Amino acid sequence: MTDTRAKIAGVVLAGGQARRMGGSDKGLVSIAGKVLVEYALAALHSVVDETIINANRNHSEYGRFGCPVVADASSSFDGPLAGVLSAMRHCNADYLLTVPCDCPLIDSTTLQTMVAALDSEPAECLVAHDGVRLHPVVLLLDCRLQASLEDYLASGERKIDRWFKNHHWRSVDFSDRPDVFRNINTPEELAMVEKRFLGNNGTR
C-alpha cells in the first residue's frame, strides 16, 4: 500500500482483442509458468489500495485472482480508455494507476516511481516515458477526470494521448530502464520475453 495520502486504485487492462496473438485472451497467456495478468497484479500489489481487472472475456478465469473484474460499457472493444473508464466508475479512489496486461517486465519499483512523481509535483495525469516515447497505457490519473473521459469516448474519440493532453499532464522519466515497457503482441515477442525470464531463472 502506498504512503501517499491520496487513495490509489490500480487496474490491469486486459480487455483487448489481441488480433496479433491470434485472438487469444492475452492476459491469460502463459509465460515462464504464470499467466500475464499475474505479473501485472504482482506489480500493483504493494503500490495501490485496491486492484481491478478490466476484461471483456473469461470473467470467471480472471475472477480466480481475487479482484473485481469489470468489462467495458460496450461490447465493441473500444480500446484501453474504455477499460479505464469502467475502472474509474467501479473504484473508490482519488487516483487510478493503469497497467497493461502484456508488459510482464513492469514491476512494483516502476509503479512506485509513478506514485512518487505524483507526490513530488501533483498533476491530473502522469504518463510513463522511456526516454524516446510515451507509454500512455502506463498512466496515473485523477479520478475527477471521469466526466471528461465519458464525454471524450461519447464523441467517438479513442486515442489516449489526445485525451490526456487536454489536461494538466506530465511525463515520468524511465530512460534508465526502457526495457520494462516491452510489451507482447505476437507469439514471437512472447517467446523472446519468455527466454529472458528463463535466462534469469524465472525472475525479472
Coordinates of N, CA, C and O in Angstrom, one line a residue, residues 22-183:
G22 N -3.5 -14.0 -32.4 CA -4.5 -15.0 -32.9 C -5.8 -14.9 -32.2 O -6.6 -15.9 -32.2
G23 N -6.1 -13.8 -31.5 CA -7.3 -13.6 -30.8 C -7.3 -14.3 -29.4 O -8.4 -14.3 -28.8
S24 N -6.2 -14.7 -29.0 CA -6.1 -15.3 -27.6 C -6.4 -14.2 -26.6 O -6.1 -13.0 -26.8
D25 N -6.9 -14.6 -25.4 CA -7.1 -13.6 -24.4 C -5.7 -13.4 -23.7 O -5.2 -14.2 -23.0
K26 N -5.1 -12.3 -24.1 CA -3.7 -12.1 -23.8 C -3.4 -12.2 -22.3 O -2.3 -12.7 -22.0
G27 N -4.2 -11.7 -21.5 CA -3.9 -11.7 -20.0 C -3.8 -13.1 -19.5 O -3.2 -13.3 -18.4
L28 N -4.4 -14.1 -20.2 CA -4.4 -15.5 -19.7 C -3.3 -16.3 -20.5 O -3.3 -17.5 -20.3
V29 N -2.5 -15.7 -21.3 CA -1.4 -16.4 -22.0 C -0.3 -16.6 -21.0 O 0.1 -15.8 -20.2
S30 N 0.2 -17.9 -21.0 CA 1.3 -18.3 -20.0 C 2.7 -17.9 -20.5 O 3.0 -18.0 -21.7
I31 N 3.5 -17.4 -19.5 CA 4.9 -17.1 -19.8 C 5.7 -17.4 -18.5 O 5.3 -17.0 -17.4
A32 N 6.7 -18.3 -18.7 CA 7.5 -18.7 -17.5 C 6.7 -19.2 -16.3 O 7.0 -18.8 -15.2
G33 N 5.7 -19.9 -16.6 CA 5.0 -20.6 -15.5 C 3.8 -19.8 -14.9 O 3.1 -20.3 -14.0
K34 N 3.6 -18.6 -15.4 CA 2.5 -17.8 -14.9 C 1.8 -17.1 -16.1 O 2.4 -16.9 -17.1
V35 N 0.5 -16.8 -15.9 CA -0.2 -16.0 -17.0 C 0.1 -14.6 -16.8 O 0.5 -14.1 -15.8
L36 N 0.0 -13.8 -18.0 CA 0.5 -12.5 -18.0 C -0.2 -11.6 -17.0 O 0.5 -10.7 -16.4
V37 N -1.5 -11.8 -16.7 CA -2.1 -10.9 -15.7 C -1.5 -11.0 -14.4 O -1.5 -10.0 -13.6
E38 N -1.0 -12.1 -14.0 CA -0.4 -12.3 -12.7 C 0.8 -11.4 -12.5 O 1.1 -10.9 -11.4
Y39 N 1.6 -11.1 -13.5 CA 2.7 -10.2 -13.4 C 2.3 -8.8 -13.1 O 2.8 -8.1 -12.3
A40 N 1.2 -8.4 -13.8 CA 0.7 -7.0 -13.6 C 0.1 -6.9 -12.2 O 0.3 -5.9 -11.5
L41 N -0.6 -7.9 -11.7 CA -1.2 -7.9 -10.4 C -0.1 -7.9 -9.3 O -0.2 -7.1 -8.3
A42 N 1.0 -8.6 -9.5 CA 2.1 -8.6 -8.5 C 2.7 -7.2 -8.5 O 3.1 -6.8 -7.4
A43 N 2.9 -6.6 -9.6 CA 3.5 -5.2 -9.7 C 2.6 -4.2 -8.9 O 3.1 -3.3 -8.2
L44 N 1.3 -4.4 -9.0 CA 0.4 -3.4 -8.4 C 0.2 -3.7 -6.9 O -0.1 -2.7 -6.1
H45 N 0.4 -4.9 -6.4 CA 0.0 -5.3 -5.1 C 0.4 -4.4 -4.0 O -0.4 -4.0 -3.1
S46 N 1.7 -4.0 -3.9 CA 2.2 -3.2 -2.8 C 2.1 -1.7 -3.0 O 2.6 -1.0 -2.2
V47 N 1.5 -1.4 -4.2 CA 1.5 0.1 -4.6 C 0.2 0.7 -4.4 O 0.1 1.9 -4.1
V48 N -0.9 -0.1 -4.6 CA -2.2 0.5 -4.6 C -3.1 0.0 -3.5 O -2.8 -1.0 -2.8
D49 N -4.2 0.7 -3.2 CA -5.1 0.3 -2.1 C -6.2 -0.7 -2.6 O -6.7 -1.4 -1.7
E50 N -6.5 -0.7 -3.9 CA -7.4 -1.7 -4.4 C -7.0 -2.0 -5.8 O -6.4 -1.1 -6.5
T51 N -7.4 -3.2 -6.3 CA -7.0 -3.6 -7.7 C -8.2 -4.1 -8.4 O -9.0 -4.9 -7.8
I52 N -8.3 -3.8 -9.7 CA -9.4 -4.2 -10.6 C -8.8 -4.8 -11.8 O -7.7 -4.3 -12.3
I53 N -9.4 -5.7 -12.4 CA -9.1 -6.3 -13.7 C -10.1 -5.8 -14.7 O -11.3 -6.1 -14.5
N54 N -9.7 -5.2 -15.8 CA -10.6 -4.9 -16.9 C -10.5 -6.0 -17.9 O -9.4 -6.2 -18.5
A55 N -11.6 -6.7 -18.1 CA -11.6 -7.8 -19.1 C -12.9 -7.9 -19.8 O -14.0 -7.7 -19.1
N56 N -13.0 -8.3 -21.0 CA -14.2 -8.4 -21.8 C -14.5 -9.9 -22.1 O -15.6 -10.1 -22.8
R57 N -13.7 -10.8 -21.7 CA -13.9 -12.2 -21.9 C -13.5 -13.0 -20.6 O -12.7 -12.4 -19.8
N58 N -13.9 -14.2 -20.5 CA -13.4 -15.1 -19.5 C -13.3 -14.5 -18.1 O -12.4 -14.7 -17.3
H59 N -14.5 -13.9 -17.7 CA -14.5 -13.3 -16.3 C -14.3 -14.3 -15.2 O -13.7 -14.0 -14.2
S60 N -14.8 -15.5 -15.4 CA -14.6 -16.5 -14.3 C -13.1 -16.8 -14.1 O -12.7 -17.0 -13.0
E61 N -12.4 -16.9 -15.2 CA -11.0 -17.2 -15.1 C -10.2 -16.1 -14.4 O -9.3 -16.3 -13.6
Y62 N -10.5 -14.9 -14.8 CA -9.9 -13.7 -14.1 C -10.3 -13.6 -12.7 O -9.6 -13.1 -11.8
G63 N -11.6 -14.0 -12.4 CA -12.1 -13.8 -11.1 C -11.3 -14.7 -10.0 O -11.3 -14.4 -8.8
R64 N -10.6 -15.7 -10.5 CA -9.9 -16.6 -9.5 C -8.7 -15.9 -8.9 O -8.1 -16.4 -7.9
F65 N -8.3 -14.7 -9.4 CA -7.2 -13.9 -8.8 C -7.7 -13.0 -7.7 O -6.9 -12.3 -7.1
G66 N -9.0 -13.0 -7.4 CA -9.5 -12.4 -6.2 C -9.7 -10.9 -6.3 O -9.9 -10.2 -5.3
C67 N -9.8 -10.4 -7.5 CA -10.0 -9.0 -7.7 C -11.3 -8.8 -8.5 O -11.7 -9.7 -9.2
P68 N -12.0 -7.7 -8.3 CA -13.2 -7.4 -9.1 C -12.8 -7.4 -10.6 O -11.7 -6.9 -11.0
V69 N -13.7 -7.9 -11.4 CA -13.4 -8.0 -12.9 C -14.5 -7.1 -13.5 O -15.7 -7.4 -13.3
V70 N -14.2 -6.1 -14.2 CA -15.2 -5.2 -14.9 C -14.9 -5.2 -16.4 O -13.8 -5.2 -16.8
A71 N -16.0 -5.2 -17.1 CA -16.0 -5.1 -18.6 C -16.1 -3.7 -19.0 O -16.6 -2.8 -18.3
D72 N -15.8 -3.5 -20.3 CA -16.1 -2.2 -20.9 C -17.7 -2.0 -20.9 O -18.4 -3.0 -20.9
A73 N -18.1 -0.7 -21.0 CA -19.5 -0.5 -21.0 C -20.2 -1.0 -22.3 O -21.4 -1.3 -22.3
S74 N -19.5 -1.1 -23.4 CA -20.0 -1.6 -24.6 C -19.3 -2.9 -25.0 O -18.2 -3.2 -24.4
S75 N -19.8 -3.6 -26.0 CA -19.2 -4.8 -26.4 C -18.3 -4.7 -27.7 O -18.0 -5.6 -28.4
S76 N -18.0 -3.4 -28.0 CA -17.3 -3.1 -29.3 C -15.8 -3.0 -29.2 O -15.2 -2.6 -30.1
F77 N -15.2 -3.4 -28.1 CA -13.8 -3.3 -27.9 C -13.2 -1.9 -28.3 O -12.6 -1.8 -29.3
D78 N -13.6 -0.9 -27.5 CA -13.3 0.4 -27.8 C -11.9 0.9 -27.4 O -11.6 2.1 -27.4
G79 N -11.0 0.0 -27.0 CA -9.7 0.4 -26.7 C -9.5 0.6 -25.2 O -10.4 0.5 -24.4
P80 N -8.2 0.8 -24.8 CA -7.9 0.9 -23.4 C -8.6 2.0 -22.6 O -8.9 1.8 -21.4
L81 N -9.0 3.1 -23.2 CA -9.7 4.1 -22.5 C -11.0 3.7 -22.0 O -11.5 4.1 -21.0
A82 N -11.7 2.8 -22.7 CA -13.0 2.2 -22.3 C -12.8 1.4 -21.0 O -13.6 1.5 -20.1
G83 N -11.7 0.7 -20.9 CA -11.4 0.0 -19.7 C -11.0 0.9 -18.5 O -11.4 0.6 -17.4
V84 N -10.3 2.0 -18.9 CA -10.0 3.0 -17.8 C -11.3 3.5 -17.3 O -11.5 3.7 -16.0
L85 N -12.2 3.9 -18.1 CA -13.5 4.5 -17.7 C -14.3 3.5 -16.8 O -14.8 3.8 -15.8
S86 N -14.3 2.2 -17.2 CA -15.0 1.2 -16.4 C -14.4 1.1 -15.0 O -15.1 1.0 -14.0
A87 N -13.1 1.1 -14.9 CA -12.4 1.1 -13.6 C -12.7 2.3 -12.8 O -12.9 2.2 -11.6
M88 N -12.7 3.5 -13.4 CA -13.0 4.7 -12.7 C -14.4 4.7 -12.1 O -14.6 5.1 -11.0
R89 N -15.3 4.1 -12.9 CA -16.7 4.0 -12.4 C -16.8 3.0 -11.2 O -17.7 3.2 -10.3
H90 N -15.9 2.0 -11.2 CA -16.0 1.0 -10.2 C -15.3 1.3 -8.9 O -15.7 0.9 -7.8
C91 N -14.2 2.0 -9.0 CA -13.3 2.1 -7.9 C -13.7 3.2 -6.9 O -14.5 4.1 -7.2
N92 N -13.1 3.2 -5.7 CA -13.4 4.2 -4.7 C -12.0 4.8 -4.4 O -11.4 4.4 -3.4
A93 N -11.5 5.7 -5.2 CA -10.2 6.2 -5.0 C -10.0 7.6 -5.6 O -10.9 8.0 -6.3
D94 N -8.9 8.2 -5.2 CA -8.6 9.6 -5.7 C -7.9 9.5 -7.1 O -8.2 10.3 -8.0
Y95 N -7.1 8.5 -7.2 CA -6.3 8.3 -8.5 C -6.4 6.9 -8.9 O -6.6 6.0 -8.1
L96 N -6.2 6.7 -10.2 CA -6.2 5.4 -10.8 C -4.9 5.2 -11.6 O -4.5 6.0 -12.4
L97 N -4.3 4.0 -11.2 CA -3.0 3.7 -11.9 C -3.3 2.5 -12.8 O -3.8 1.5 -12.4
T98 N -3.0 2.7 -14.1 CA -3.3 1.7 -15.1 C -2.1 1.0 -15.6 O -1.0 1.6 -15.8
V99 N -2.2 -0.3 -15.8 CA -1.1 -1.2 -16.2 C -1.6 -2.1 -17.3 O -2.7 -2.8 -17.1
P100 N -1.0 -2.2 -18.4 CA -1.4 -3.2 -19.5 C -1.1 -4.6 -19.0 O -0.1 -4.8 -18.3
C101 N -1.9 -5.5 -19.5 CA -1.6 -6.9 -19.1 C -0.4 -7.6 -19.8 O 0.0 -8.6 -19.4
D102 N 0.1 -6.9 -20.9 CA 1.0 -7.5 -21.7 C 2.5 -7.0 -21.6 O 3.3 -7.1 -22.4
C103 N 2.8 -6.4 -20.4 CA 4.1 -5.9 -20.1 C 4.6 -6.5 -18.9 O 4.7 -5.9 -17.8
P104 N 5.0 -7.8 -18.9 CA 5.4 -8.5 -17.7 C 6.7 -8.0 -17.0 O 7.0 -8.5 -15.9
L105 N 7.4 -7.2 -17.6 CA 8.7 -6.7 -17.0 C 8.4 -5.5 -16.1 O 9.3 -5.1 -15.4
I106 N 7.2 -4.9 -16.2 CA 6.9 -3.8 -15.3 C 6.8 -4.4 -13.9 O 6.1 -5.4 -13.6
D107 N 7.4 -3.8 -12.9 CA 7.4 -4.3 -11.5 C 7.0 -3.2 -10.6 O 6.7 -2.1 -11.0
S108 N 6.9 -3.5 -9.3 CA 6.4 -2.6 -8.3 C 7.3 -1.3 -8.2 O 6.8 -0.2 -7.9
T109 N 8.6 -1.5 -8.4 CA 9.5 -0.3 -8.4 C 9.2 0.7 -9.4 O 9.2 1.9 -9.2
T110 N 8.8 0.2 -10.6 CA 8.4 1.1 -11.7 C 7.2 1.9 -11.3 O 7.1 3.1 -11.4
L111 N 6.2 1.2 -10.7 CA 4.9 1.8 -10.3 C 5.1 2.7 -9.1 O 4.4 3.8 -9.0
Q112 N 6.0 2.4 -8.2 CA 6.2 3.3 -7.1 C 6.8 4.6 -7.6 O 6.6 5.7 -7.0
T113 N 7.6 4.5 -8.6 CA 8.2 5.7 -9.2 C 7.1 6.6 -9.7 O 7.2 7.9 -9.6
M114 N 6.1 6.0 -10.3 CA 4.9 6.8 -10.8 C 4.3 7.5 -9.7 O 3.9 8.7 -9.7
V115 N 4.0 6.8 -8.6 CA 3.4 7.4 -7.4 C 4.2 8.5 -6.8 O 3.7 9.6 -6.4
A116 N 5.5 8.3 -6.7 CA 6.4 9.2 -6.1 C 6.4 10.5 -6.9 O 6.5 11.6 -6.4
A117 N 6.3 10.4 -8.2 CA 6.3 11.6 -9.1 C 5.0 12.4 -8.8 O 5.1 13.6 -8.9
L118 N 3.9 11.7 -8.5 CA 2.7 12.5 -8.1 C 2.9 13.2 -6.8 O 2.5 14.3 -6.7
D119 N 3.5 12.6 -5.9 CA 3.8 13.2 -4.6 C 4.7 14.4 -4.7 O 4.5 15.4 -4.0
S120 N 5.6 14.4 -5.6 CA 6.6 15.5 -5.7 C 6.0 16.7 -6.4 O 6.4 17.8 -6.2
E121 N 5.1 16.4 -7.4 CA 4.5 17.5 -8.1 C 3.2 17.1 -8.7 O 3.1 16.3 -9.7
P122 N 2.1 17.5 -8.0 CA 0.8 17.0 -8.4 C 0.4 17.3 -9.9 O 0.9 18.3 -10.5
A123 N -0.3 16.4 -10.5 CA -0.8 16.6 -11.9 C -2.1 15.8 -12.1 O -2.4 14.9 -11.2
E124 N -2.8 16.1 -13.1 CA -4.1 15.4 -13.3 C -3.7 14.0 -14.0 O -4.4 13.0 -13.8
C125 N -2.7 14.0 -14.8 CA -2.3 12.8 -15.5 C -0.7 12.7 -15.5 O -0.1 13.6 -15.8
L126 N -0.2 11.5 -15.1 CA 1.2 11.2 -15.2 C 1.3 10.1 -16.2 O 0.6 9.1 -16.1
V127 N 2.3 10.2 -17.1 CA 2.4 9.2 -18.2 C 3.9 8.7 -18.2 O 4.8 9.5 -18.2
A128 N 4.1 7.4 -18.3 CA 5.5 6.9 -18.4 C 6.1 7.3 -19.7 O 5.5 7.3 -20.8
H129 N 7.4 7.6 -19.7 CA 8.2 7.9 -20.8 C 9.5 7.2 -20.7 O 10.2 7.2 -19.7
D130 N 9.9 6.5 -21.8 CA 11.1 5.6 -21.7 C 12.4 6.4 -22.2 O 13.4 5.7 -22.4
G131 N 12.3 7.7 -22.4 CA 13.4 8.4 -22.9 C 13.3 8.7 -24.4 O 14.0 9.6 -25.0
V132 N 12.5 7.9 -25.1 CA 12.3 8.1 -26.5 C 10.8 8.4 -26.8 O 10.5 9.3 -27.6
R133 N 9.9 7.6 -26.2 CA 8.5 7.8 -26.4 C 7.6 7.6 -25.2 O 8.1 7.0 -24.2
L134 N 6.4 8.1 -25.2 CA 5.5 7.9 -24.2 C 4.9 6.5 -24.2 O 4.8 5.9 -25.3
H135 N 4.5 6.0 -23.0 CA 3.8 4.7 -22.9 C 2.4 5.0 -22.2 O 2.3 4.9 -21.0
P136 N 1.5 5.5 -23.0 CA 0.3 6.1 -22.4 C -0.7 5.1 -21.7 O -1.6 5.5 -21.0
V137 N -0.4 3.8 -21.8 CA -1.2 2.9 -21.0 C -0.6 2.6 -19.6 O -1.2 1.9 -18.8
V138 N 0.5 3.2 -19.4 CA 1.1 3.2 -18.0 C 0.8 4.6 -17.5 O 1.6 5.5 -17.8
L139 N -0.3 4.8 -16.8 CA -0.9 6.1 -16.6 C -1.4 6.2 -15.1 O -2.0 5.2 -14.6
L140 N -1.1 7.3 -14.5 CA -1.7 7.6 -13.2 C -2.5 8.9 -13.4 O -2.0 9.9 -13.7
L141 N -3.9 8.7 -13.2 CA -4.7 9.8 -13.4 C -5.7 10.1 -12.3 O -6.1 9.2 -11.6
D142 N -6.1 11.4 -12.2 CA -7.1 11.8 -11.2 C -8.5 11.3 -11.6 O -8.9 11.6 -12.7
C143 N -9.1 10.7 -10.7 CA -10.4 10.1 -10.9 C -11.5 11.2 -11.1 O -12.6 10.9 -11.6
R144 N -11.2 12.4 -10.8 CA -12.1 13.5 -11.1 C -12.2 13.8 -12.6 O -13.1 14.6 -13.0
L145 N -11.4 13.2 -13.4 CA -11.5 13.3 -14.9 C -12.5 12.4 -15.5 O -12.6 12.3 -16.7
Q146 N -13.3 11.7 -14.7 CA -14.2 10.7 -15.2 C -15.2 11.3 -16.2 O -15.4 10.8 -17.3
A147 N -15.8 12.5 -15.8 CA -16.8 13.1 -16.7 C -16.1 13.5 -18.0 O -16.7 13.4 -19.1
S148 N -14.9 14.0 -18.0 CA -14.2 14.4 -19.2 C -14.0 13.1 -20.1 O -14.1 13.2 -21.3
L149 N -13.6 12.0 -19.5 CA -13.4 10.8 -20.3 C -14.7 10.3 -20.9 O -14.7 9.8 -22.0
E150 N -15.7 10.3 -20.1 CA -17.0 9.9 -20.6 C -17.4 10.7 -21.9 O -17.9 10.2 -22.9
D151 N -17.2 12.1 -21.8 CA -17.6 12.9 -22.9 C -16.7 12.6 -24.1 O -17.1 12.6 -25.3
Y152 N -15.4 12.4 -23.9 CA -14.4 12.1 -24.9 C -14.8 10.8 -25.7 O -14.9 10.8 -26.9
L153 N -15.1 9.8 -24.9 CA -15.5 8.5 -25.6 C -16.8 8.6 -26.3 O -17.1 8.0 -27.4
A154 N -17.8 9.4 -25.7 CA -19.1 9.5 -26.3 C -19.0 10.3 -27.6 O -19.8 10.1 -28.5
S155 N -17.9 11.1 -27.8 CA -17.8 11.8 -29.0 C -17.2 10.9 -30.2 O -17.1 11.4 -31.3
G156 N -16.8 9.7 -29.8 CA -16.3 8.8 -30.8 C -14.7 8.7 -30.8 O -14.2 8.0 -31.6
E157 N -14.1 9.5 -30.0 CA -12.6 9.5 -29.9 C -12.1 8.3 -29.1 O -12.8 7.8 -28.2
R158 N -10.9 7.9 -29.4 CA -10.4 6.7 -28.7 C -8.9 6.9 -28.3 O -8.4 6.1 -27.5
K159 N -8.2 7.8 -28.9 CA -6.7 7.9 -28.7 C -6.4 8.5 -27.3 O -6.9 9.5 -26.9
I160 N -5.6 7.7 -26.6 CA -5.3 8.1 -25.2 C -4.6 9.5 -25.1 O -5.0 10.3 -24.3
D161 N -3.5 9.6 -25.9 CA -2.7 10.8 -25.8 C -3.5 12.1 -26.2 O -3.3 13.1 -25.6
R162 N -4.4 12.0 -27.1 CA -5.2 13.1 -27.5 C -6.1 13.6 -26.3 O -6.4 14.7 -26.2
W163 N -6.5 12.6 -25.5 CA -7.4 12.9 -24.4 C -6.6 13.6 -23.2 O -6.9 14.7 -22.8
F164 N -5.5 12.9 -22.8 CA -4.8 13.4 -21.6 C -4.1 14.7 -21.9 O -3.9 15.5 -21.0
K165 N -3.8 15.0 -23.1 CA -3.1 16.3 -23.4 C -4.1 17.5 -23.4 O -3.6 18.6 -23.5
N166 N -5.3 17.2 -23.1 CA -6.3 18.3 -22.9 C -6.3 18.7 -21.4 O -7.0 19.6 -21.0
H167 N -5.5 18.0 -20.6 CA -5.5 18.2 -19.1 C -4.1 18.5 -18.7 O -3.1 18.5 -19.5
H168 N -4.0 18.8 -17.4 CA -2.6 19.1 -16.8 C -1.9 17.7 -16.6 O -2.2 16.9 -15.8
W169 N -0.9 17.5 -17.5 CA -0.2 16.2 -17.6 C 1.3 16.5 -17.6 O 1.7 17.5 -18.0
R170 N 2.0 15.5 -17.2 CA 3.4 15.5 -17.4 C 3.9 14.0 -17.5 O 3.2 13.1 -17.1
S171 N 5.1 13.9 -18.0 CA 5.7 12.6 -18.2 C 6.6 12.2 -17.0 O 7.1 13.1 -16.3
V172 N 6.8 10.9 -16.8 CA 7.7 10.4 -15.8 C 8.8 9.7 -16.5 O 8.6 8.8 -17.3
D173 N 10.0 10.1 -16.2 CA 11.2 9.6 -16.9 C 11.6 8.2 -16.5 O 12.0 8.0 -15.3
F174 N 11.6 7.3 -17.4 CA 12.2 5.9 -17.2 C 13.3 5.6 -18.2 O 13.4 4.5 -18.6
S175 N 14.0 6.6 -18.6 CA 15.0 6.4 -19.6 C 16.2 5.5 -19.1 O 16.9 5.0 -19.9
D176 N 16.2 5.3 -17.8 CA 17.2 4.4 -17.2 C 16.8 2.9 -17.3 O 17.6 2.0 -17.0
R177 N 15.5 2.7 -17.6 CA 15.0 1.3 -17.7 C 14.0 1.1 -18.7 O 12.8 0.7 -18.4
P178 N 14.3 1.5 -20.0 CA 13.2 1.5 -21.0 C 12.7 0.1 -21.3 O 11.6 -0.1 -21.8
D179 N 13.5 -1.0 -21.0 CA 13.0 -2.3 -21.4 C 11.8 -2.8 -20.6 O 11.1 -3.7 -21.0
V180 N 11.5 -2.1 -19.5 CA 10.4 -2.6 -18.7 C 9.1 -2.5 -19.4 O 8.1 -3.1 -19.1
F181 N 9.1 -1.6 -20.4 CA 7.8 -1.4 -21.2 C 7.7 -2.3 -22.4 O 6.8 -2.1 -23.2
R182 N 8.6 -3.2 -22.5 CA 8.5 -4.1 -23.7 C 7.2 -4.9 -23.5 O 7.0 -5.6 -22.6
N183 N 6.3 -4.8 -24.6 CA 5.1 -5.5 -24.5 C 5.0 -6.7 -25.5 O 5.8 -6.8 -26.4

